[in-house]
Short mmCIF file of C-alpha atoms in Angstrom, two decimals:
data_model
loop_
_atom_site.label_atom_id
_atom_site.label_comp_id
_atom_site.label_asym_id
_atom_site.label_seq_id
_atom_site.Cartn_x
_atom_site.Cartn_y
_atom_site.Cartn_z
CA MET A 1 49.21 -6.46 -3.69
CA VAL A 2 45.79 -7.58 -2.50
CA THR A 3 44.42 -5.67 0.50
CA MET A 4 41.13 -5.51 2.35
CA ALA A 5 40.41 -2.26 0.51
CA THR A 6 40.88 -3.85 -2.94
CA ALA A 7 38.77 -6.85 -1.86
CA ASP A 8 36.02 -4.52 -0.68
CA ASN A 9 36.13 -2.56 -3.91
CA ALA A 10 36.01 -5.76 -5.99
CA LEU A 11 32.80 -6.91 -4.27
CA LYS A 12 31.17 -3.51 -4.84
CA THR A 13 32.16 -2.98 -8.45
CA ALA A 14 33.19 -6.19 -10.17
CA TYR A 15 30.86 -8.68 -8.52
CA LEU A 16 27.65 -6.95 -7.44
CA GLY A 17 26.22 -6.33 -10.92
CA VAL A 18 26.99 -9.86 -12.12
CA VAL A 19 25.58 -11.49 -8.99
CA SER A 20 22.44 -9.33 -9.05
CA ASP A 21 21.79 -10.15 -12.70
CA GLN A 22 22.23 -13.88 -12.16
CA LEU A 23 19.95 -13.97 -9.12
CA ASN A 24 17.27 -11.99 -10.95
CA THR A 25 17.29 -13.85 -14.27
CA THR A 26 18.84 -17.30 -13.89
CA VAL A 27 17.20 -18.70 -10.75
CA ASN A 28 14.48 -20.24 -12.95
CA PRO A 29 12.34 -19.30 -15.97
CA LEU A 30 9.36 -18.32 -13.82
CA LEU A 31 11.28 -15.65 -11.92
CA ALA A 32 12.70 -14.36 -15.20
CA LYS A 33 9.08 -13.76 -16.39
CA ILE A 34 8.02 -11.84 -13.29
CA LYS A 35 8.38 -8.07 -13.23
CA GLN A 36 10.60 -6.61 -10.52
CA THR A 37 9.63 -3.13 -9.37
CA ALA A 38 9.99 -0.57 -6.59
CA GLU A 39 6.38 0.60 -7.12
CA ASP A 40 3.85 0.43 -4.26
CA VAL A 41 6.61 0.10 -1.65
CA TRP A 42 5.93 2.33 1.35
CA GLY A 43 8.48 2.11 4.14
CA LYS A 44 8.67 -1.53 5.22
CA GLU A 45 5.41 -2.50 3.49
CA ILE A 46 3.95 -3.14 0.07
CA ARG A 47 0.57 -1.42 -0.30
CA LYS A 48 -1.21 -1.92 -3.60
CA LEU A 49 -4.71 -0.98 -4.68
CA ALA A 50 -6.21 -4.01 -6.41
CA ARG A 51 -9.19 -3.56 -8.70
CA TYR A 52 -11.80 -6.31 -8.98
CA GLY A 53 -15.07 -6.76 -10.83
CA ILE A 54 -16.17 -4.10 -13.33
CA ASN A 55 -17.32 -0.50 -13.31
CA GLY A 56 -21.06 -0.41 -12.57
CA GLY A 57 -21.86 2.92 -14.20
CA ILE A 58 -23.32 1.44 -17.38
CA GLY A 59 -26.83 0.74 -18.55
CA ALA A 60 -29.41 1.17 -21.34
CA GLY A 61 -32.55 3.29 -21.27
CA ASP A 62 -35.06 5.55 -23.02
CA GLU A 63 -34.03 8.26 -25.44
CA ASP A 64 -35.07 10.96 -22.97
CA GLY A 65 -34.78 8.85 -19.81
CA ALA A 66 -32.46 9.12 -16.86
CA LEU A 67 -28.78 8.28 -17.33
CA PRO A 68 -27.29 5.31 -15.46
CA GLY A 69 -26.21 6.04 -11.92
CA ALA A 70 -22.49 6.24 -11.24
CA ALA A 71 -20.90 3.16 -9.74
CA GLY A 72 -17.12 3.27 -10.05
CA ASN A 73 -14.50 0.58 -9.87
CA ASN A 74 -14.20 -1.72 -6.87
CA TYR A 75 -10.89 -1.55 -5.01
CA GLU A 76 -9.25 -3.31 -2.08
CA GLN A 77 -5.84 -2.62 -0.63
CA PHE A 78 -3.32 -5.44 -0.53
CA VAL A 79 -0.78 -5.19 2.29
CA LEU A 80 2.44 -7.19 2.58
CA THR A 81 5.51 -6.76 4.73
CA LEU A 82 8.79 -6.73 2.81
CA LYS A 83 10.76 -9.89 3.48
CA ASN A 84 14.46 -9.71 4.31
CA LEU A 85 16.49 -11.93 1.99
CA TYR A 86 20.14 -12.49 2.89
CA GLY A 87 23.16 -14.26 1.46
CA THR A 88 26.49 -14.35 3.31
CA ILE A 89 30.05 -15.24 2.32
CA GLU A 90 32.94 -15.81 4.73
CA ILE A 91 36.67 -15.69 4.01
CA SER A 92 39.23 -16.68 6.62
CA ASP A 93 42.08 -14.33 7.48
CA LYS A 94 44.49 -17.14 6.64
CA ALA A 95 43.08 -17.48 3.12
CA MET A 96 43.20 -13.71 2.64
CA ARG A 97 46.86 -13.51 3.70
CA ALA A 98 47.80 -16.49 1.54
CA SER A 99 46.42 -14.59 -1.45
CA GLU A 100 47.98 -11.21 -0.66
CA SER A 101 50.90 -11.58 -3.04
CA SER A 102 48.88 -13.03 -5.94
CA SER A 103 45.95 -11.21 -7.47
CA GLY A 104 45.12 -14.34 -9.47
CA ALA A 105 44.86 -16.47 -6.33
CA PHE A 106 42.68 -13.83 -4.68
CA VAL A 107 40.37 -13.64 -7.69
CA ASN A 108 40.03 -17.44 -7.63
CA LEU A 109 39.20 -17.27 -3.93
CA LEU A 110 36.51 -14.63 -4.44
CA ASN A 111 35.13 -16.42 -7.51
CA ALA A 112 34.72 -19.64 -5.56
CA GLU A 113 32.93 -17.85 -2.72
CA MET A 114 30.63 -15.91 -5.05
CA GLU A 115 29.75 -19.01 -7.08
CA GLY A 116 28.80 -20.77 -3.85
CA LEU A 117 26.71 -17.79 -2.78
CA ILE A 118 24.89 -17.63 -6.13
CA LYS A 119 24.20 -21.37 -6.09
CA ALA A 120 22.83 -21.31 -2.54
CA SER A 121 20.80 -18.13 -3.06
CA SER A 122 19.37 -19.41 -6.35
CA TYR A 123 18.37 -22.70 -4.71
CA ASN A 124 16.60 -21.03 -1.81
CA PHE A 125 15.00 -18.24 -3.83
CA GLY A 126 13.71 -20.74 -6.38
CA ARG A 127 12.30 -22.86 -3.55
CA MET A 128 10.57 -19.87 -1.95
CA LEU A 129 8.67 -19.12 -5.17
CA PHE A 130 6.67 -22.31 -4.64
CA GLY A 131 6.35 -22.02 -0.86
CA ASP A 132 3.66 -20.46 1.31
CA GLY A 133 5.94 -18.10 3.24
CA SER A 134 6.22 -20.37 6.28
CA GLY A 135 9.68 -21.64 5.34
CA VAL A 136 8.75 -25.22 6.25
CA LEU A 137 10.92 -27.60 4.23
CA ALA A 138 9.56 -30.88 5.59
CA LYS A 139 8.12 -32.63 8.62
CA VAL A 140 9.83 -35.25 10.76
CA ALA A 141 8.38 -38.76 10.46
CA SER A 142 10.74 -40.57 12.85
CA ILE A 143 14.32 -40.67 14.14
CA THR A 144 16.39 -43.83 14.54
CA SER A 145 20.00 -43.73 15.77
CA GLY A 146 20.37 -40.11 14.65
CA VAL A 147 19.02 -40.79 11.14
CA ILE A 148 16.02 -38.54 10.58
CA THR A 149 13.21 -39.75 8.31
CA LEU A 150 11.18 -36.93 6.74
CA ASP A 151 7.92 -36.81 4.79
CA SER A 152 9.91 -35.29 1.89
CA VAL A 153 13.50 -34.32 1.10
CA LYS A 154 12.57 -32.40 -2.07
CA ASN A 155 13.53 -29.04 -0.56
CA ILE A 156 16.62 -30.14 1.35
CA VAL A 157 20.22 -30.34 0.17
CA GLU A 158 23.57 -31.04 1.82
CA GLY A 159 25.10 -27.98 3.46
CA MET A 160 21.82 -26.35 4.48
CA VAL A 161 21.58 -25.10 8.06
CA VAL A 162 18.15 -25.95 9.46
CA ASP A 163 16.09 -25.51 12.60
CA PHE A 164 13.83 -28.20 14.07
CA ARG A 165 10.67 -26.59 15.40
CA ALA A 166 7.68 -27.64 17.48
CA ALA A 167 4.61 -28.45 15.40
CA ALA A 168 2.30 -26.68 17.86
CA ASP A 169 3.77 -23.17 17.88
CA GLY A 170 6.78 -23.22 15.55
CA SER A 171 9.26 -22.49 18.33
CA VAL A 172 12.81 -23.82 17.92
CA ILE A 173 13.27 -27.06 19.84
CA ALA A 174 15.97 -26.69 22.50
CA SER A 175 19.35 -27.97 21.28
CA ALA A 176 17.91 -28.66 17.81
CA GLY A 177 18.46 -25.28 16.16
CA ALA A 178 21.02 -24.31 13.51
CA ARG A 179 21.93 -27.88 12.53
CA ARG A 180 23.88 -28.37 9.31
CA VAL A 181 22.64 -31.08 6.95
CA LEU A 182 25.47 -33.54 6.31
CA ILE A 183 23.78 -36.38 4.40
CA VAL A 184 20.60 -36.56 2.30
CA ASP A 185 19.32 -40.00 1.28
CA ARG A 186 16.71 -39.23 -1.37
CA THR A 187 15.74 -42.86 -1.86
CA ASN A 188 14.78 -43.41 1.78
CA LYS A 189 13.84 -39.79 2.53
CA THR A 190 16.31 -39.46 5.39
CA ILE A 191 18.85 -36.87 6.48
CA THR A 192 21.71 -36.74 8.97
CA VAL A 193 22.68 -33.49 10.66
CA GLY A 194 25.74 -32.28 12.54
CA GLY A 195 25.99 -31.72 16.28
CA THR A 196 24.76 -33.91 19.10
CA THR A 197 22.63 -36.86 18.07
CA LEU A 198 18.91 -36.06 17.90
CA THR A 199 16.31 -38.53 19.17
CA ASP A 200 12.58 -38.95 18.70
CA THR A 201 12.18 -37.78 22.29
CA THR A 202 13.81 -34.39 21.73
CA VAL A 203 12.44 -34.04 18.19
CA PRO A 204 9.08 -35.87 18.04
CA ALA A 205 7.17 -36.87 14.91
CA ASN A 206 5.56 -34.00 12.97
CA SER A 207 8.22 -31.52 14.10
CA LEU A 208 8.92 -28.90 11.43
CA VAL A 209 12.17 -28.48 9.52
CA THR A 210 12.94 -24.93 8.38
CA VAL A 211 15.90 -22.97 7.06
CA GLN A 212 17.71 -21.38 10.01
CA GLY A 213 15.83 -18.35 11.35
CA SER A 214 13.43 -18.29 8.41
CA TYR A 215 10.17 -19.53 9.92
CA ASN A 216 7.31 -17.34 8.60
CA GLN A 217 9.89 -14.97 7.10
CA GLU A 218 10.02 -16.14 3.48
CA ILE A 219 8.37 -14.58 0.42
CA THR A 220 4.68 -15.13 -0.32
CA GLY A 221 5.00 -17.83 -2.99
CA LEU A 222 2.52 -19.85 -5.02
CA GLY A 223 1.75 -22.07 -2.04
CA ALA A 224 0.16 -19.09 -0.27
CA ILE A 225 -1.78 -17.91 -3.31
CA PHE A 226 -3.37 -21.24 -4.22
CA LYS A 227 -5.63 -21.71 -1.21
CA SER A 228 -9.40 -21.43 -0.89
CA THR A 229 -9.62 -20.49 2.81
CA GLY A 230 -7.85 -18.16 5.23
CA THR A 231 -6.41 -14.74 4.50
CA ILE A 232 -3.98 -13.33 1.99
CA TYR A 233 -2.61 -9.79 1.66
CA GLY A 234 -4.62 -8.88 4.77
CA LEU A 235 -8.00 -9.88 3.26
CA ASP A 236 -10.27 -12.81 4.14
CA ARG A 237 -11.06 -15.12 1.22
CA ALA A 238 -14.46 -15.96 2.73
CA SER A 239 -15.72 -12.43 2.00
CA HIS A 240 -13.54 -11.82 -1.06
CA LYS A 241 -14.19 -14.75 -3.37
CA TRP A 242 -12.18 -13.16 -6.18
CA LEU A 243 -9.06 -13.97 -4.16
CA ILE A 244 -9.63 -17.68 -4.79
CA PRO A 245 -7.87 -19.11 -7.87
CA TYR A 246 -9.20 -21.94 -10.04
CA ILE A 247 -8.19 -25.12 -8.20
CA LYS A 248 -8.91 -28.62 -9.53
CA THR A 249 -7.74 -31.58 -7.45
CA ASP A 250 -7.55 -35.33 -8.18
CA VAL A 251 -7.03 -34.70 -11.89
CA GLY A 252 -5.57 -38.12 -12.70
CA SER A 253 -4.39 -38.36 -16.31
CA ILE A 254 -3.24 -35.07 -17.80
CA SER A 255 -4.62 -34.12 -21.20
CA GLU A 256 -5.05 -31.13 -23.46
CA THR A 257 -8.74 -31.06 -22.53
CA VAL A 258 -7.95 -30.70 -18.81
CA ILE A 259 -5.50 -27.89 -19.51
CA GLN A 260 -7.82 -26.12 -21.95
CA THR A 261 -10.75 -26.31 -19.52
CA ALA A 262 -8.75 -24.37 -16.94
CA ILE A 263 -7.54 -21.85 -19.53
CA ASP A 264 -11.09 -21.29 -20.81
CA TYR A 265 -12.43 -20.84 -17.26
CA LEU A 266 -9.87 -18.13 -16.49
CA ASP A 267 -10.61 -16.37 -19.77
CA GLU A 268 -14.38 -16.47 -19.31
CA THR A 269 -14.59 -15.58 -15.62
CA ALA A 270 -11.62 -13.29 -15.06
CA GLY A 271 -10.57 -12.20 -18.54
CA SER A 272 -7.16 -13.66 -17.75
CA LYS A 273 -4.86 -14.91 -20.50
CA VAL A 274 -2.55 -17.74 -19.40
CA ASN A 275 0.97 -17.11 -20.69
CA PHE A 276 3.07 -19.48 -18.59
CA ILE A 277 2.63 -23.04 -17.34
CA VAL A 278 4.93 -24.61 -14.75
CA CYS A 279 4.72 -28.17 -13.44
CA SER A 280 6.75 -30.94 -11.82
CA SER A 281 9.06 -32.98 -14.04
CA GLY A 282 6.81 -36.03 -13.60
CA VAL A 283 3.81 -34.07 -14.90
CA LYS A 284 5.82 -32.80 -17.86
CA ARG A 285 6.78 -36.38 -18.76
CA ALA A 286 3.14 -37.45 -18.42
CA PHE A 287 2.10 -34.70 -20.83
CA GLN A 288 4.80 -35.76 -23.29
CA ASN A 289 3.52 -39.34 -23.05
CA HIS A 290 -0.01 -38.10 -23.74
CA LEU A 291 1.15 -36.30 -26.87
CA SER A 292 3.12 -39.29 -28.14
CA THR A 293 0.17 -41.64 -27.51
CA TYR A 294 -1.98 -39.58 -29.87
CA LYS A 295 0.87 -39.04 -32.36
CA ARG A 296 1.04 -35.32 -31.62
CA ASN A 297 4.19 -33.33 -32.27
CA VAL A 298 6.07 -32.15 -29.19
CA ASP A 299 6.68 -28.46 -29.92
CA VAL A 300 9.65 -26.83 -28.22
CA MET A 301 10.22 -23.11 -27.75
CA GLU A 302 13.10 -21.04 -26.38
CA LEU A 303 12.54 -18.57 -23.56
CA LYS A 304 14.43 -15.53 -22.35
CA GLY A 305 17.62 -16.60 -20.62
CA GLY A 306 18.20 -19.55 -22.95
CA TYR A 307 15.62 -21.84 -21.31
CA LYS A 308 13.84 -24.38 -23.49
CA ALA A 309 10.20 -25.28 -22.91
CA LEU A 310 7.43 -27.44 -24.32
CA SER A 311 4.72 -25.47 -26.06
CA TYR A 312 0.97 -25.77 -25.67
CA ASN A 313 -0.76 -23.49 -28.21
CA GLY A 314 2.15 -21.08 -27.90
CA ILE A 315 2.16 -21.18 -24.08
CA PRO A 316 5.47 -22.41 -22.61
CA ILE A 317 5.36 -25.43 -20.30
CA ILE A 318 8.43 -25.76 -18.09
CA SER A 319 9.19 -28.10 -15.21
CA ASP A 320 10.70 -26.90 -11.94
CA ARG A 321 12.46 -28.98 -9.30
CA PHE A 322 10.49 -27.27 -6.52
CA CYS A 323 7.02 -27.58 -8.02
CA PRO A 324 4.98 -30.00 -5.87
CA ALA A 325 4.59 -33.52 -7.26
CA GLY A 326 1.54 -34.08 -9.46
CA THR A 327 0.92 -30.35 -9.82
CA MET A 328 0.63 -27.91 -12.72
CA TYR A 329 0.21 -24.13 -12.38
CA LEU A 330 -1.36 -22.10 -15.20
CA LEU A 331 -0.36 -18.48 -14.70
CA ASN A 332 -0.77 -15.05 -16.17
CA THR A 333 2.63 -13.66 -15.17
CA ASP A 334 1.48 -10.11 -16.00
CA ASP A 335 -0.45 -10.24 -12.72
CA PHE A 336 2.69 -10.97 -10.68
CA ALA A 337 5.35 -8.56 -9.48
CA LEU A 338 8.29 -8.84 -7.14
CA HIS A 339 8.03 -5.58 -5.23
CA GLN A 340 11.36 -4.53 -3.77
CA LEU A 341 12.82 -1.70 -1.75
CA CYS A 342 16.00 -2.02 -3.82
CA ASP A 343 17.85 -4.58 -5.89
CA TRP A 344 20.51 -6.82 -4.37
CA LYS A 345 23.00 -4.75 -2.34
CA TRP A 346 25.89 -5.40 0.00
CA LEU A 347 25.32 -4.49 3.64
CA GLU A 348 27.66 -1.59 4.36
CA GLY A 349 28.99 -0.37 7.68
CA GLU A 350 29.18 3.28 8.70
CA ASP A 351 32.63 3.38 7.11
CA GLY A 352 31.19 2.21 3.78
CA LYS A 353 32.94 -1.15 3.90
CA VAL A 354 31.13 -4.39 3.04
CA ILE A 355 33.76 -6.83 4.33
CA LYS A 356 33.81 -6.95 8.13
CA GLN A 357 35.59 -9.13 10.65
CA VAL A 358 33.37 -11.50 12.60
CA ALA A 359 33.64 -10.68 16.31
CA ASP A 360 36.28 -12.77 18.10
CA LYS A 361 37.02 -14.84 14.98
CA PRO A 362 39.80 -14.73 12.34
CA VAL A 363 37.11 -14.58 9.65
CA TYR A 364 35.78 -11.81 7.39
CA LYS A 365 32.15 -11.70 6.29
CA ALA A 366 30.13 -9.91 3.60
CA THR A 367 26.34 -10.04 3.35
CA LEU A 368 24.15 -9.55 0.29
CA VAL A 369 20.62 -8.33 0.99
CA LYS A 370 17.34 -7.67 -0.78
CA TYR A 371 14.05 -6.47 0.77
CA ALA A 372 11.18 -7.76 -1.35
CA ASP A 373 8.05 -9.87 -1.60
CA LEU A 374 5.96 -11.44 -4.35
CA LEU A 375 2.43 -10.16 -4.99
CA CYS A 376 -0.27 -11.39 -7.37
CA SER A 377 -2.75 -8.61 -8.16
CA ARG A 378 -5.39 -11.00 -9.53
CA PRO A 379 -5.42 -14.41 -7.80
CA CYS A 380 -8.69 -15.38 -9.54
CA GLY A 381 -6.84 -15.18 -12.86
CA GLN A 382 -4.56 -18.13 -12.01
CA ALA A 383 -5.16 -21.90 -11.96
CA MET A 384 -3.73 -24.99 -10.32
CA LEU A 385 -4.25 -28.62 -11.33
CA SER A 386 -3.17 -31.18 -8.74
CA GLY A 387 -3.40 -34.92 -8.21
CA ILE A 388 -2.01 -35.50 -11.72
CA THR A 389 -0.65 -38.96 -12.37
CA GLU A 390 3.08 -38.58 -13.00
CA ALA A 391 5.21 -40.53 -15.47
#
């Protein structure tokens, strides 16, 4: 007979390891390449000593002359706050009781819930890798009869629960928080949400759309790293130029020369070896067209996790649904690490149980959690090409 105790035990033993492995390795090929570690985690923060430049204690001189003066390595401390990543499943009391007499029915119920959790978590975690930590999915262009036109629907999918926030300060607009996305029209870049009808008076143009409660709470993705101004990891780029990656805009047609120029620059200036290239699907098609135009072979390689990728001089090129349009990132993934307090865990109560009843509702809830953030120890060793003409 299925009980709450057996359900709780199943989540802890049978499901946690599988779910953790899938979220760590199958979200996308880029995450699979990034090291996950508990190093440099101190309390609620990540504190990492980053070395830059070279040791200055070298020189040449006379046979009996003075030795070079000591000038050790240069260090700066990177500081990040661990982000709180959550995933929640809910099972109604009615569904639980209907499955009590059949272990098979209960397993099917849990499987369905866990598959939904993995899909949603993978979608959002994959999206965060390319974000800037703000959690902004899109901006409102206009609203007509409850149909909301956005500047982009790339990061939005049916079922998401989103907040509409003021452009000025990011505060949630009254009566426009926690709205579930019902319809996404990708052709016209519009969405429809549940609840009372929104208007362009309550939600004006340029309002922000974010995942519920996630504004400025998401991991520090590539969007935060590839900037030339402002601060990152608590340091100002204006006085720490080595924090600025190679950024080339308005590229136009993609070619091997454009890619190689960026690779050579990173090698010559930072000693960085590019080992992973990620781009939008339109850029990948454009590169394939370039190769076919010049009668070049399209080499394919297989990556860890069963992913297939194009190959440029042995460097994998993969496309990602969340990579910005017209953009290609050239990365040395050895410089990246996902620093975490622990791997994915279930939130447990004082009684050790992970399944808890929602207050005043005939519903049981379990929450998966991970405290982590992404850190690049050598931003100057990475490159971004943008403004590429897509195919």
